[in-house]
Amino acid sequence: MVVSLLQSHDSKGRLYIIGTGPGDLLQMTSRSLKALGEADCVIGNGFYLDLVEPMLAGKEVVRSSMGKEVDRAKKALALAEDRVVAMVSGGDAGVYGMASIVLEVAERSGSMVAVEVIPGITAAISAASRLGSPLSGDYVTMSLSDLLTPREEIERRLDLAFRMRVPVVLYNPRSRGRPHNLDEAIAIARRHLPDTTPVGVMKNAYRKGEERLITTLGEFEGYFAFVDMHSIVFIGGEETRIWRDENGAQGIITPRGYHRKYVY
Amino acid sequence: MVVSLLQSHDSKGRLYIIGTGPGDLLQMTSRSLKALGEADCVIGNGFYLDLVEPMLAGKEVVRSSMGKEVDRAKKALALAEDRVVAMVSGGDAGVYGMASIVLEVAERSGSMVAVEVIPGITAAISAASRLGSPLSGDYVTMSLSDLLTPREEIERRLDLAFRMRVPVVLYNPRSRGRPHNLDEAIAIARRHLPDTTPVGVMKNAYRKGEERLITTLGEFEGYFAFVDMHSIVFIGGEETRIWRDENGAQGIITPRGYHRKYVY
């Protein structure tokens, strides 16, 4: 069995879809850096291109805007007919990123360009590492952006997610245009989880302006203004707790259940 | 605001908790490799130590067994009192890995060892990249192991997860001791999702013995024997589809919703 999205191809053209991770080059995999190094041409949204700026010297760089994802996918596939092209996407390109739209466009157009999706550290994982270990077991990943998913559908999923009483990670938690999406999500969480449930917000993990907030579901409302589109919000599950010592809140831990089996 | 789990400390001792990613060194971050390089001593389960073997030359290596996680956490914290210690954990150490138990033991013992959790590529992300883009939007991560979570609780969560009708990623899908956990999970999935729902299994992503299977929920039963503990199983959501061309199944795509906004 051949494990590859690469198709048989007789030219040198190929397209790498690369997750940049949180934004610090040290948090990219060697495979991602190697593929970026190989590329003749790099295409992406300006924000993510700037994060990998030291890797772009001597390459053709195609900057594309937010909201132009379909055009960007078409452009990347066209360029990759006879060149090595790297498309950059924040975090992991397969999670709220560019991988699916590129594959959709390739599928519909019958493109024969060889495509490889190269994994990256998704925001849930990078942000979690700065908070301690909030995602140790089962968890749910949700985006609050209703640009591509209808709001009623997001609310339906959130209700079920919080009923699982496992940690829920919120991507795109609060945009300037729709600050109330967060308020509504938290109202749904409070139907199913106690006010003492730990909440963590990680802003700009591993990037300039890194900041974090540790609070509880009952007190979170007072901090909504802290949350922006560069933040990831963690709502704890029923076993999640805040790890405190004499210096204050050190982090958030969701135990894996060893306490049910061992004394320590 | 200081973003760190590192505590004030006057000795050189510290503990890095490092995710090895899927197992190929190329899929580790530069930060992980650097921390591993810095360590005097590396501790972990034998399987994960073997995957990073080229990085272990000249270091003290402490091999620990599966099921001895609490002892391993205590040992790592003790060694890190005055040495640089790296603990390796598969995928991302924060997801079904060693980070939480180390922080729990540190919290309970009042340890003053400086701890840093370094993110890695978790199995859901590495396996997804080999299947196409199955996790493009919201998704749920579940483990079928009932060693640390009661079986009834796993079944309760699975029922809610499949009712979300988003992709569900199953870790530890089928052990030799409990092959029926997978059968039961799939029975729950079939209560809520049609038989045409795409299913992907990625075995040993980016490691020796890499293999994949693409099927549907209705036909999956015939392939249960393919699934083992080194596999990750993806059950699609209501929008997930198999990407086929004349060469057969190329992969699995969960569209992000651009088709609702654009013609392409």
Short mmCIF file of C-alpha atoms in Angstrom, two decimals:
data_model
loop_
_atom_site.label_atom_id
_atom_site.label_comp_id
_atom_site.label_asym_id
_atom_site.label_seq_id
_atom_site.Cartn_x
_atom_site.Cartn_y
_atom_site.Cartn_z
CA MET A 1 0.00 0.00 0.00
CA VAL A 2 1.45 3.37 -0.95
CA VAL A 3 0.97 5.99 1.71
CA SER A 4 1.13 9.28 -0.08
CA LEU A 5 -0.97 12.03 -1.54
CA LEU A 6 1.72 12.45 -4.20
CA GLN A 7 0.43 11.41 -7.59
CA SER A 8 2.50 10.00 -10.44
CA HIS A 9 3.98 12.97 -12.15
CA ASP A 10 6.59 13.56 -14.79
CA SER A 11 7.59 17.17 -14.11
CA LYS A 12 9.43 18.65 -11.16
CA GLY A 13 6.38 20.61 -10.04
CA ARG A 14 5.02 19.95 -6.59
CA LEU A 15 3.16 21.70 -3.83
CA TYR A 16 4.03 21.49 -0.15
CA ILE A 17 1.35 22.65 2.26
CA ILE A 18 3.20 23.60 5.40
CA GLY A 19 2.02 24.44 8.88
CA THR A 20 4.20 27.15 10.43
CA GLY A 21 3.30 26.17 13.98
CA PRO A 22 2.72 28.99 16.47
CA GLY A 23 5.13 31.34 14.71
CA ASP A 24 8.54 30.78 16.25
CA LEU A 25 10.84 29.02 13.74
CA LEU A 26 12.13 26.82 16.60
CA GLN A 27 8.63 25.37 16.87
CA MET A 28 8.61 24.22 13.24
CA THR A 29 9.60 20.68 12.33
CA SER A 30 12.80 19.97 10.43
CA ARG A 31 10.66 18.55 7.60
CA SER A 32 8.76 21.84 7.29
CA LEU A 33 11.95 23.89 7.27
CA LYS A 34 13.49 21.58 4.66
CA ALA A 35 10.46 21.81 2.37
CA LEU A 36 10.41 25.58 2.76
CA GLY A 37 14.09 25.65 1.90
CA GLU A 38 13.50 23.60 -1.27
CA ALA A 39 10.73 25.84 -2.58
CA ASP A 40 11.24 28.22 -5.50
CA CYS A 41 8.11 30.08 -4.55
CA VAL A 42 6.27 30.61 -1.26
CA ILE A 43 2.63 31.64 -1.10
CA GLY A 44 0.55 32.58 1.92
CA ASN A 45 -1.24 35.16 3.95
CA GLY A 46 1.05 38.06 4.92
CA PHE A 47 0.83 37.38 8.66
CA TYR A 48 2.22 33.84 8.31
CA LEU A 49 4.80 34.81 5.67
CA ASP A 50 6.20 37.40 8.08
CA LEU A 51 6.61 34.72 10.76
CA VAL A 52 8.90 32.68 8.46
CA GLU A 53 10.63 35.73 6.95
CA PRO A 54 14.21 34.47 7.58
CA MET A 55 13.41 31.47 5.32
CA LEU A 56 12.26 33.56 2.34
CA ALA A 57 15.51 35.08 1.06
CA GLY A 58 15.95 34.60 -2.68
CA LYS A 59 12.50 33.12 -3.25
CA GLU A 60 9.53 34.43 -5.13
CA VAL A 61 6.97 35.38 -2.48
CA VAL A 62 3.26 35.62 -3.28
CA ARG A 63 1.28 37.48 -0.60
CA SER A 64 -2.41 36.76 -0.47
CA SER A 65 -5.14 38.32 1.68
CA MET A 66 -7.41 36.81 4.31
CA GLY A 67 -10.70 35.88 2.69
CA LYS A 68 -8.99 35.02 -0.61
CA GLU A 69 -8.36 31.37 0.25
CA VAL A 70 -10.00 29.89 -2.85
CA ASP A 71 -7.97 32.15 -5.17
CA ARG A 72 -4.83 31.35 -3.21
CA ALA A 73 -5.42 27.61 -3.59
CA LYS A 74 -5.93 27.96 -7.36
CA LYS A 75 -2.87 30.15 -7.70
CA ALA A 76 -0.69 27.72 -5.72
CA LEU A 77 -1.77 24.74 -7.84
CA ALA A 78 -1.16 26.69 -11.05
CA LEU A 79 2.33 27.78 -9.93
CA ALA A 80 3.14 24.21 -8.87
CA GLU A 81 2.58 22.82 -12.38
CA ASP A 82 6.29 23.21 -13.04
CA ARG A 83 7.84 24.63 -9.89
CA VAL A 84 8.36 23.67 -6.28
CA VAL A 85 5.84 25.73 -4.34
CA ALA A 86 5.37 25.98 -0.59
CA MET A 87 2.10 27.25 0.79
CA VAL A 88 2.31 28.37 4.40
CA SER A 89 -0.60 28.21 6.81
CA GLY A 90 -0.62 28.98 10.54
CA GLY A 91 -0.37 26.17 13.10
CA ASP A 92 -1.16 22.94 11.29
CA ALA A 93 -2.44 23.44 7.74
CA GLY A 94 -4.96 20.63 8.25
CA VAL A 95 -6.73 22.32 11.19
CA TYR A 96 -8.70 25.45 10.23
CA GLY A 97 -5.96 25.93 7.64
CA MET A 98 -5.32 25.75 3.90
CA ALA A 99 -4.93 21.99 3.31
CA SER A 100 -8.58 21.15 2.71
CA ILE A 101 -9.33 23.97 0.30
CA VAL A 102 -6.24 23.13 -1.78
CA LEU A 103 -7.26 19.46 -1.95
CA GLU A 104 -10.85 20.43 -2.79
CA VAL A 105 -9.72 22.66 -5.63
CA ALA A 106 -7.27 19.99 -6.85
CA GLU A 107 -10.04 17.37 -6.78
CA ARG A 108 -12.57 19.51 -8.66
CA SER A 109 -10.10 20.69 -11.28
CA GLY A 110 -8.59 17.23 -11.80
CA SER A 111 -5.16 18.72 -11.07
CA MET A 112 -2.26 16.29 -11.40
CA VAL A 113 0.07 18.36 -9.23
CA ALA A 114 1.85 16.32 -6.56
CA VAL A 115 0.73 17.61 -3.16
CA GLU A 116 2.22 16.87 0.24
CA VAL A 117 0.66 18.06 3.50
CA ILE A 118 3.41 18.56 6.09
CA PRO A 119 2.16 18.59 9.68
CA GLY A 120 2.74 21.46 12.10
CA ILE A 121 2.05 22.26 15.74
CA THR A 122 -1.59 23.31 15.88
CA ALA A 123 -2.58 26.19 18.17
CA ALA A 124 -4.37 23.94 20.68
CA ILE A 125 -1.12 22.06 21.30
CA SER A 126 1.27 25.03 21.42
CA ALA A 127 -1.05 27.05 23.67
CA ALA A 128 -1.69 24.05 25.94
CA SER A 129 2.05 23.59 26.53
CA ARG A 130 2.23 27.14 27.93
CA LEU A 131 -0.64 26.53 30.32
CA GLY A 132 0.60 23.22 31.75
CA SER A 133 -1.30 20.18 30.59
CA PRO A 134 -4.96 21.09 30.08
CA LEU A 135 -5.57 18.59 27.22
CA SER A 136 -4.16 15.41 28.72
CA GLY A 137 -7.11 13.24 27.76
CA ASP A 138 -10.13 13.47 25.47
CA TYR A 139 -10.97 16.95 24.21
CA VAL A 140 -12.93 18.92 21.65
CA THR A 141 -11.64 21.53 19.21
CA MET A 142 -14.16 24.19 18.09
CA SER A 143 -13.95 27.41 16.09
CA LEU A 144 -16.30 30.26 17.02
CA SER A 145 -15.97 31.87 13.59
CA ASP A 146 -19.29 31.81 11.75
CA LEU A 147 -17.79 32.93 8.44
CA LEU A 148 -17.85 29.37 7.05
CA THR A 149 -20.09 27.48 9.49
CA PRO A 150 -23.64 28.63 10.31
CA ARG A 151 -24.04 30.02 13.80
CA GLU A 152 -26.88 27.63 14.75
CA GLU A 153 -24.64 24.70 13.84
CA ILE A 154 -21.82 26.06 16.01
CA GLU A 155 -24.24 26.43 18.92
CA ARG A 156 -25.57 22.89 18.44
CA ARG A 157 -22.04 21.48 18.52
CA LEU A 158 -21.00 23.59 21.52
CA ASP A 159 -23.95 22.31 23.52
CA LEU A 160 -22.94 18.68 22.89
CA ALA A 161 -19.25 19.46 23.43
CA PHE A 162 -19.78 20.98 26.88
CA ARG A 163 -22.10 18.10 27.80
CA MET A 164 -19.12 15.78 27.26
CA ARG A 165 -17.52 17.58 30.27
CA VAL A 166 -14.07 17.23 28.71
CA PRO A 167 -11.83 20.22 27.89
CA VAL A 168 -13.01 22.31 24.94
CA VAL A 169 -10.51 24.41 22.97
CA LEU A 170 -11.92 27.47 21.24
CA TYR A 171 -10.16 28.76 18.10
CA ASN A 172 -11.05 32.20 16.67
CA PRO A 173 -12.70 33.00 19.98
CA ARG A 174 -13.44 36.69 19.59
CA SER A 175 -13.20 38.84 16.48
CA ARG A 176 -13.75 42.58 16.40
CA GLY A 177 -16.74 42.07 14.12
CA ARG A 178 -18.37 39.42 16.29
CA PRO A 179 -17.31 39.86 19.93
CA HIS A 180 -20.58 38.25 21.08
CA ASN A 181 -19.70 34.80 19.75
CA LEU A 182 -17.56 34.28 22.86
CA ASP A 183 -20.29 35.51 25.25
CA GLU A 184 -22.73 33.04 23.70
CA ALA A 185 -20.30 30.13 23.83
CA ILE A 186 -19.61 30.79 27.52
CA ALA A 187 -23.34 31.00 28.26
CA ILE A 188 -23.71 27.52 26.72
CA ALA A 189 -20.75 26.22 28.78
CA ARG A 190 -22.34 27.51 32.00
CA ARG A 191 -25.46 25.45 31.36
CA HIS A 192 -23.39 22.27 31.75
CA LEU A 193 -20.32 23.09 33.85
CA PRO A 194 -19.89 24.61 37.32
CA ASP A 195 -18.60 28.15 37.83
CA THR A 196 -15.42 26.74 39.36
CA THR A 197 -14.38 25.15 36.02
CA PRO A 198 -10.87 26.37 35.09
CA VAL A 199 -10.51 28.62 32.04
CA GLY A 200 -7.21 29.45 30.36
CA VAL A 201 -6.51 31.98 27.65
CA MET A 202 -3.23 31.91 25.77
CA LYS A 203 -2.55 34.92 23.57
CA ASN A 204 0.24 34.82 20.94
CA ALA A 205 1.82 31.59 22.21
CA TYR A 206 5.55 31.55 21.31
CA ARG A 207 5.18 34.88 19.48
CA LYS A 208 5.77 38.51 20.30
CA GLY A 209 3.15 39.70 22.76
CA GLU A 210 2.76 36.33 24.49
CA GLU A 211 0.40 36.61 27.46
CA ARG A 212 -1.77 34.26 29.43
CA LEU A 213 -4.75 34.39 31.72
CA ILE A 214 -5.96 31.72 34.13
CA THR A 215 -9.43 32.17 35.60
CA THR A 216 -12.69 30.27 36.10
CA LEU A 217 -15.90 29.98 34.14
CA GLY A 218 -17.76 32.03 36.76
CA GLU A 219 -15.28 34.92 36.61
CA PHE A 220 -14.34 34.78 32.93
CA GLU A 221 -16.90 37.40 31.89
CA GLY A 222 -14.82 40.12 33.53
CA TYR A 223 -11.91 39.25 31.22
CA PHE A 224 -13.62 38.93 27.83
CA ALA A 225 -11.81 42.07 26.60
CA PHE A 226 -8.48 40.26 27.08
CA VAL A 227 -9.46 37.75 24.38
CA ASP A 228 -8.76 38.48 20.70
CA MET A 229 -8.34 36.51 17.44
CA HIS A 230 -4.74 35.67 18.34
CA SER A 231 -5.93 33.94 21.51
CA ILE A 232 -6.87 30.35 22.20
CA VAL A 233 -9.39 29.73 24.97
CA PHE A 234 -9.48 26.52 27.04
CA ILE A 235 -12.59 25.62 28.99
CA GLY A 236 -11.74 22.80 31.38
CA GLY A 237 -13.56 19.50 31.75
CA GLU A 238 -14.98 18.11 34.97
CA GLU A 239 -11.57 16.86 36.17
CA THR A 240 -9.51 19.91 35.12
CA ARG A 241 -7.99 21.94 37.94
CA ILE A 242 -5.83 25.00 38.45
CA TRP A 243 -2.38 24.23 39.80
CA ARG A 244 -1.63 26.82 42.47
CA ASP A 245 1.31 27.33 44.76
CA GLU A 246 2.51 30.23 46.89
CA ASN A 247 3.36 32.14 43.69
CA GLY A 248 -0.22 31.97 42.42
CA ALA A 249 -1.63 30.06 39.50
CA GLN A 250 1.15 28.03 37.89
CA GLY A 251 -0.95 26.39 35.27
CA ILE A 252 -3.87 24.16 34.40
CA ILE A 253 -3.82 20.36 34.68
CA THR A 254 -6.34 17.83 33.48
CA PRO A 255 -5.30 14.60 35.24
CA ARG A 256 -5.31 11.48 33.10
CA GLY A 257 -6.84 9.27 35.76
CA TYR A 258 -3.75 7.84 37.44
CA HIS A 259 -5.25 9.01 40.75
CA ARG A 260 -7.95 6.39 40.26
CA LYS A 261 -5.32 3.66 40.10
CA TYR A 262 -2.34 4.77 42.16
CA VAL A 263 -1.48 6.58 45.36
CA TYR A 264 1.14 9.27 44.82
CA MET B 1 2.67 38.67 32.97
CA VAL B 2 5.26 35.93 32.94
CA VAL B 3 4.36 33.04 30.67
CA SER B 4 6.27 30.09 31.96
CA LEU B 5 5.98 26.97 33.99
CA LEU B 6 9.58 27.50 35.04
CA GLN B 7 9.83 28.33 38.69
CA SER B 8 12.52 30.42 40.33
CA HIS B 9 15.38 28.11 40.96
CA ASP B 10 18.96 28.44 41.97
CA SER B 11 20.48 25.23 40.64
CA LYS B 12 21.06 24.13 37.05
CA GLY B 13 18.51 21.34 37.34
CA ARG B 14 15.55 21.38 35.01
CA LEU B 15 13.15 19.02 33.34
CA TYR B 16 12.06 19.20 29.71
CA ILE B 17 8.99 17.19 28.79
CA ILE B 18 9.32 16.56 25.08
CA GLY B 19 6.89 15.17 22.53
CA THR B 20 8.75 13.07 19.95
CA GLY B 21 6.03 13.52 17.32
CA PRO B 22 5.15 10.48 15.20
CA GLY B 23 8.64 9.01 15.43
CA ASP B 24 10.61 10.36 12.49
CA LEU B 25 13.24 12.85 13.74
CA LEU B 26 12.37 15.12 10.78
CA GLN B 27 8.92 15.54 12.30
CA MET B 28 10.30 16.89 15.58
CA THR B 29 10.61 20.62 16.17
CA SER B 30 13.98 22.31 16.37
CA ARG B 31 13.14 23.28 19.96
CA SER B 32 12.60 19.62 20.89
CA LEU B 33 15.85 18.52 19.27
CA LYS B 34 17.73 21.35 20.98
CA ALA B 35 16.34 20.45 24.42
CA LEU B 36 17.14 16.79 23.83
CA GLY B 37 20.66 17.80 22.83
CA GLU B 38 21.09 19.82 26.03
CA ALA B 39 20.01 17.01 28.34
CA ASP B 40 22.48 15.07 30.49
CA CYS B 41 19.92 12.36 31.03
CA VAL B 42 16.95 11.13 28.97
CA ILE B 43 14.12 9.15 30.48
CA GLY B 44 11.20 7.45 28.76
CA ASN B 45 9.44 4.34 27.63
CA GLY B 46 11.69 2.11 25.50
CA PHE B 47 9.54 2.44 22.37
CA TYR B 48 9.92 6.24 22.27
CA LEU B 49 13.58 6.20 23.30
CA ASP B 50 14.32 3.93 20.33
CA LEU B 51 12.68 6.42 17.96
CA VAL B 52 15.11 9.16 19.04
CA GLU B 53 18.11 6.83 19.36
CA PRO B 54 20.47 8.97 17.18
CA MET B 55 20.05 11.78 19.76
CA LEU B 56 21.06 9.68 22.77
CA ALA B 57 24.80 9.22 22.23
CA GLY B 58 26.83 10.03 25.34
CA LYS B 59 23.80 10.55 27.58
CA GLU B 60 22.56 8.61 30.54
CA VAL B 61 19.44 6.82 29.38
CA VAL B 62 16.77 5.63 31.83
CA ARG B 63 14.36 3.13 30.29
CA SER B 64 11.01 2.79 31.96
CA SER B 65 8.13 0.40 31.26
CA MET B 66 4.58 1.04 30.12
CA GLY B 67 2.32 1.19 33.15
CA LYS B 68 5.09 2.69 35.31
CA GLU B 69 4.21 6.31 34.52
CA VAL B 70 3.91 7.49 38.13
CA ASP B 71 7.31 6.04 39.04
CA ARG B 72 8.80 7.53 35.88
CA ALA B 73 7.46 10.98 36.77
CA LYS B 74 8.91 10.75 40.30
CA LYS B 75 12.25 9.53 39.00
CA ALA B 76 12.47 12.31 36.40
CA LEU B 77 11.75 15.01 38.98
CA ALA B 78 14.31 13.51 41.36
CA LEU B 79 17.00 13.35 38.66
CA ALA B 80 16.21 16.93 37.59
CA GLU B 81 17.02 18.33 41.05
CA ASP B 82 20.55 19.02 39.84
CA ARG B 83 20.75 17.87 36.23
CA VAL B 84 19.19 18.71 32.87
CA VAL B 85 16.73 15.91 32.23
CA ALA B 86 14.62 15.28 29.13
CA MET B 87 11.58 13.08 29.39
CA VAL B 88 10.34 11.79 26.04
CA SER B 89 6.72 10.99 25.32
CA GLY B 90 5.16 9.99 22.00
CA GLY B 91 3.37 12.57 19.82
CA ASP B 92 2.70 15.59 22.02
CA ALA B 93 3.45 15.02 25.70
CA GLY B 94 0.33 16.98 26.64
CA VAL B 95 -2.09 14.67 24.79
CA TYR B 96 -2.43 11.19 26.34
CA GLY B 97 1.22 11.69 27.30
CA MET B 98 3.48 12.27 30.28
CA ALA B 99 3.08 16.03 30.88
CA SER B 100 0.06 15.90 33.19
CA ILE B 101 1.35 13.16 35.48
CA VAL B 102 4.70 14.96 35.88
CA LEU B 103 2.92 18.20 36.78
CA GLU B 104 0.58 16.33 39.16
CA VAL B 105 3.49 14.69 40.95
CA ALA B 106 5.38 18.02 41.04
CA GLU B 107 2.32 19.76 42.50
CA ARG B 108 1.69 17.13 45.18
CA SER B 109 5.31 16.85 46.24
CA GLY B 110 5.88 20.63 46.22
CA SER B 111 8.81 20.08 43.86
CA MET B 112 10.74 23.22 42.96
CA VAL B 113 12.21 21.73 39.78
CA ALA B 114 11.87 24.01 36.75
CA VAL B 115 9.68 22.23 34.20
CA GLU B 116 9.11 23.12 30.55
CA VAL B 117 6.58 21.33 28.36
CA ILE B 118 7.78 21.40 24.73
CA PRO B 119 5.04 20.78 22.17
CA GLY B 120 5.19 18.02 19.56
CA ILE B 121 3.10 16.80 16.63
CA THR B 122 0.26 14.80 18.17
CA ALA B 123 -0.87 11.61 16.42
CA ALA B 124 -4.17 13.08 15.22
CA ILE B 125 -2.26 15.74 13.28
CA SER B 126 0.49 13.53 11.83
CA ALA B 127 -1.94 10.81 10.80
CA ALA B 128 -4.38 13.36 9.32
CA SER B 129 -1.65 14.77 7.07
CA ARG B 130 -1.20 11.31 5.52
CA LEU B 131 -4.92 10.95 4.82
CA GLY B 132 -5.44 14.36 3.20
CA SER B 133 -7.31 16.85 5.33
CA PRO B 134 -9.88 15.02 7.46
CA LEU B 135 -9.71 17.44 10.43
CA SER B 136 -10.13 20.78 8.69
CA GLY B 137 -12.75 22.12 11.07
CA ASP B 138 -14.11 21.22 14.50
CA TYR B 139 -13.26 17.74 15.76
CA VAL B 140 -13.15 15.50 18.81
CA THR B 141 -10.21 13.51 20.15
CA MET B 142 -11.06 10.36 22.15
CA SER B 143 -9.06 7.47 23.57
CA LEU B 144 -10.67 4.03 23.67
CA SER B 145 -8.33 2.81 26.41
CA ASP B 146 -10.26 2.10 29.59
CA LEU B 147 -7.13 1.66 31.71
CA LEU B 148 -7.49 5.16 33.22
CA THR B 149 -11.06 6.17 32.28
CA PRO B 150 -14.10 4.04 33.17
CA ARG B 151 -15.70 2.37 30.18
CA GLU B 152 -19.18 3.81 30.86
CA GLU B 153 -17.68 7.31 30.82
CA ILE B 154 -15.97 6.62 27.48
CA GLU B 155 -19.28 5.41 26.04
CA ARG B 156 -21.14 8.46 27.34
CA ARG B 157 -18.59 10.78 25.70
CA LEU B 158 -18.58 8.83 22.43
CA ASP B 159 -22.34 9.11 22.15
CA LEU B 160 -22.19 12.91 22.49
CA ALA B 161 -19.15 13.14 20.20
CA PHE B 162 -20.81 11.28 17.33
CA ARG B 163 -23.96 13.34 17.81
CA MET B 164 -21.85 16.43 17.03
CA ARG B 165 -21.45 14.92 13.52
CA VAL B 166 -17.91 16.31 13.27
CA PRO B 167 -14.84 14.11 12.71
CA VAL B 168 -13.86 12.00 15.72
CA VAL B 169 -10.26 10.80 16.11
CA LEU B 170 -9.78 7.60 18.08
CA TYR B 171 -6.47 7.07 19.92
CA ASN B 172 -5.61 3.62 21.35
CA PRO B 173 -8.34 2.17 19.16
CA ARG B 174 -7.75 -1.55 19.59
CA SER B 175 -5.49 -3.33 22.05
CA ARG B 176 -4.89 -7.04 22.14
CA GLY B 177 -6.44 -7.21 25.59
CA ARG B 178 -9.58 -5.26 24.64
CA PRO B 179 -10.30 -5.66 20.92
CA HIS B 180 -14.02 -5.09 21.57
CA ASN B 181 -13.60 -1.45 22.57
CA LEU B 182 -13.42 -0.59 18.86
CA ASP B 183 -16.49 -2.67 17.96
CA GLU B 184 -18.47 -0.87 20.66
CA ALA B 185 -17.31 2.58 19.58
CA ILE B 186 -18.29 1.87 15.99
CA ALA B 187 -21.70 0.60 17.09
CA ILE B 188 -22.25 3.95 18.85
CA ALA B 189 -21.08 5.86 15.75
CA ARG B 190 -23.58 3.97 13.59
CA ARG B 191 -26.46 5.14 15.77
CA HIS B 192 -25.79 8.70 14.65
CA LEU B 193 -23.99 8.61 11.31
CA PRO B 194 -24.87 7.02 7.94
CA ASP B 195 -23.04 3.94 6.65
CA THR B 196 -21.48 6.05 3.88
CA THR B 197 -19.48 8.09 6.44
CA PRO B 198 -15.76 7.96 5.50
CA VAL B 199 -13.41 6.11 7.85
CA GLY B 200 -9.62 6.33 7.68
CA VAL B 201 -7.05 4.29 9.57
CA MET B 202 -3.45 5.39 9.66
CA LYS B 203 -1.00 2.85 11.07
CA ASN B 204 2.54 3.88 12.06
CA ALA B 205 2.37 7.32 10.42
CA TYR B 206 5.91 8.45 9.46
CA ARG B 207 7.39 5.28 11.00
CA LYS B 208 8.49 1.89 9.74
CA GLY B 209 5.45 -0.13 8.72
CA GLU B 210 3.39 2.88 7.64
CA GLU B 211 0.07 1.76 6.13
CA ARG B 212 -3.31 3.27 5.60
CA LEU B 213 -6.86 2.18 5.00
CA ILE B 214 -9.74 4.24 3.65
CA THR B 215 -13.23 2.75 3.97
CA THR B 216 -16.71 3.65 5.20
CA LEU B 217 -18.54 3.18 8.47
CA GLY B 218 -20.77 0.51 6.91
CA GLU B 219 -17.83 -1.56 5.67
CA PHE B 220 -15.35 -0.90 8.46
CA GLU B 221 -16.27 -4.04 10.41
CA GLY B 222 -14.56 -6.20 7.78
CA TYR B 223 -11.29 -4.41 8.50
CA PHE B 224 -11.19 -4.32 12.32
CA ALA B 225 -8.26 -6.76 12.30
CA PHE B 226 -6.18 -4.14 10.43
CA VAL B 227 -6.40 -1.81 13.44
CA ASP B 228 -3.87 -2.06 16.27
CA MET B 229 -2.52 0.16 19.07
CA HIS B 230 -0.15 1.89 16.62
CA SER B 231 -3.13 3.00 14.54
CA ILE B 232 -5.23 6.16 14.64
CA VAL B 233 -8.82 5.86 13.45
CA PHE B 234 -10.75 8.77 11.91
CA ILE B 235 -14.53 8.65 11.73
CA GLY B 236 -15.73 11.40 9.41
CA GLY B 237 -18.32 14.05 10.18
CA GLU B 238 -21.43 14.77 8.13
CA GLU B 239 -19.47 16.82 5.57
CA THR B 240 -16.43 14.54 5.29
CA ARG B 241 -15.93 12.79 1.95
CA ILE B 242 -13.52 10.41 0.26
CA TRP B 243 -11.48 12.02 -2.49
CA ARG B 244 -11.42 9.53 -5.38
CA ASP B 245 -9.90 9.70 -8.85
CA GLU B 246 -9.13 7.08 -11.48
CA ASN B 247 -6.38 5.70 -9.22
CA GLY B 248 -8.84 4.98 -6.40
CA ALA B 249 -9.13 6.64 -3.01
CA GLN B 250 -6.57 9.46 -2.79
CA GLY B 251 -7.56 10.65 0.62
CA ILE B 252 -10.18 12.05 2.94
CA ILE B 253 -11.32 15.68 2.94
CA THR B 254 -13.54 17.52 5.37
CA PRO B 255 -14.40 20.76 3.56
CA ARG B 256 -14.26 23.91 5.66
CA GLY B 257 -17.39 25.43 4.21
CA TYR B 258 -15.99 27.52 1.37
CA HIS B 259 -18.49 25.74 -0.92
CA ARG B 260 -21.23 27.55 1.00
CA LYS B 261 -19.72 30.91 0.08
CA TYR B 262 -17.89 30.49 -3.22
CA VAL B 263 -18.21 28.76 -6.57
CA TYR B 264 -15.01 26.94 -7.52
#
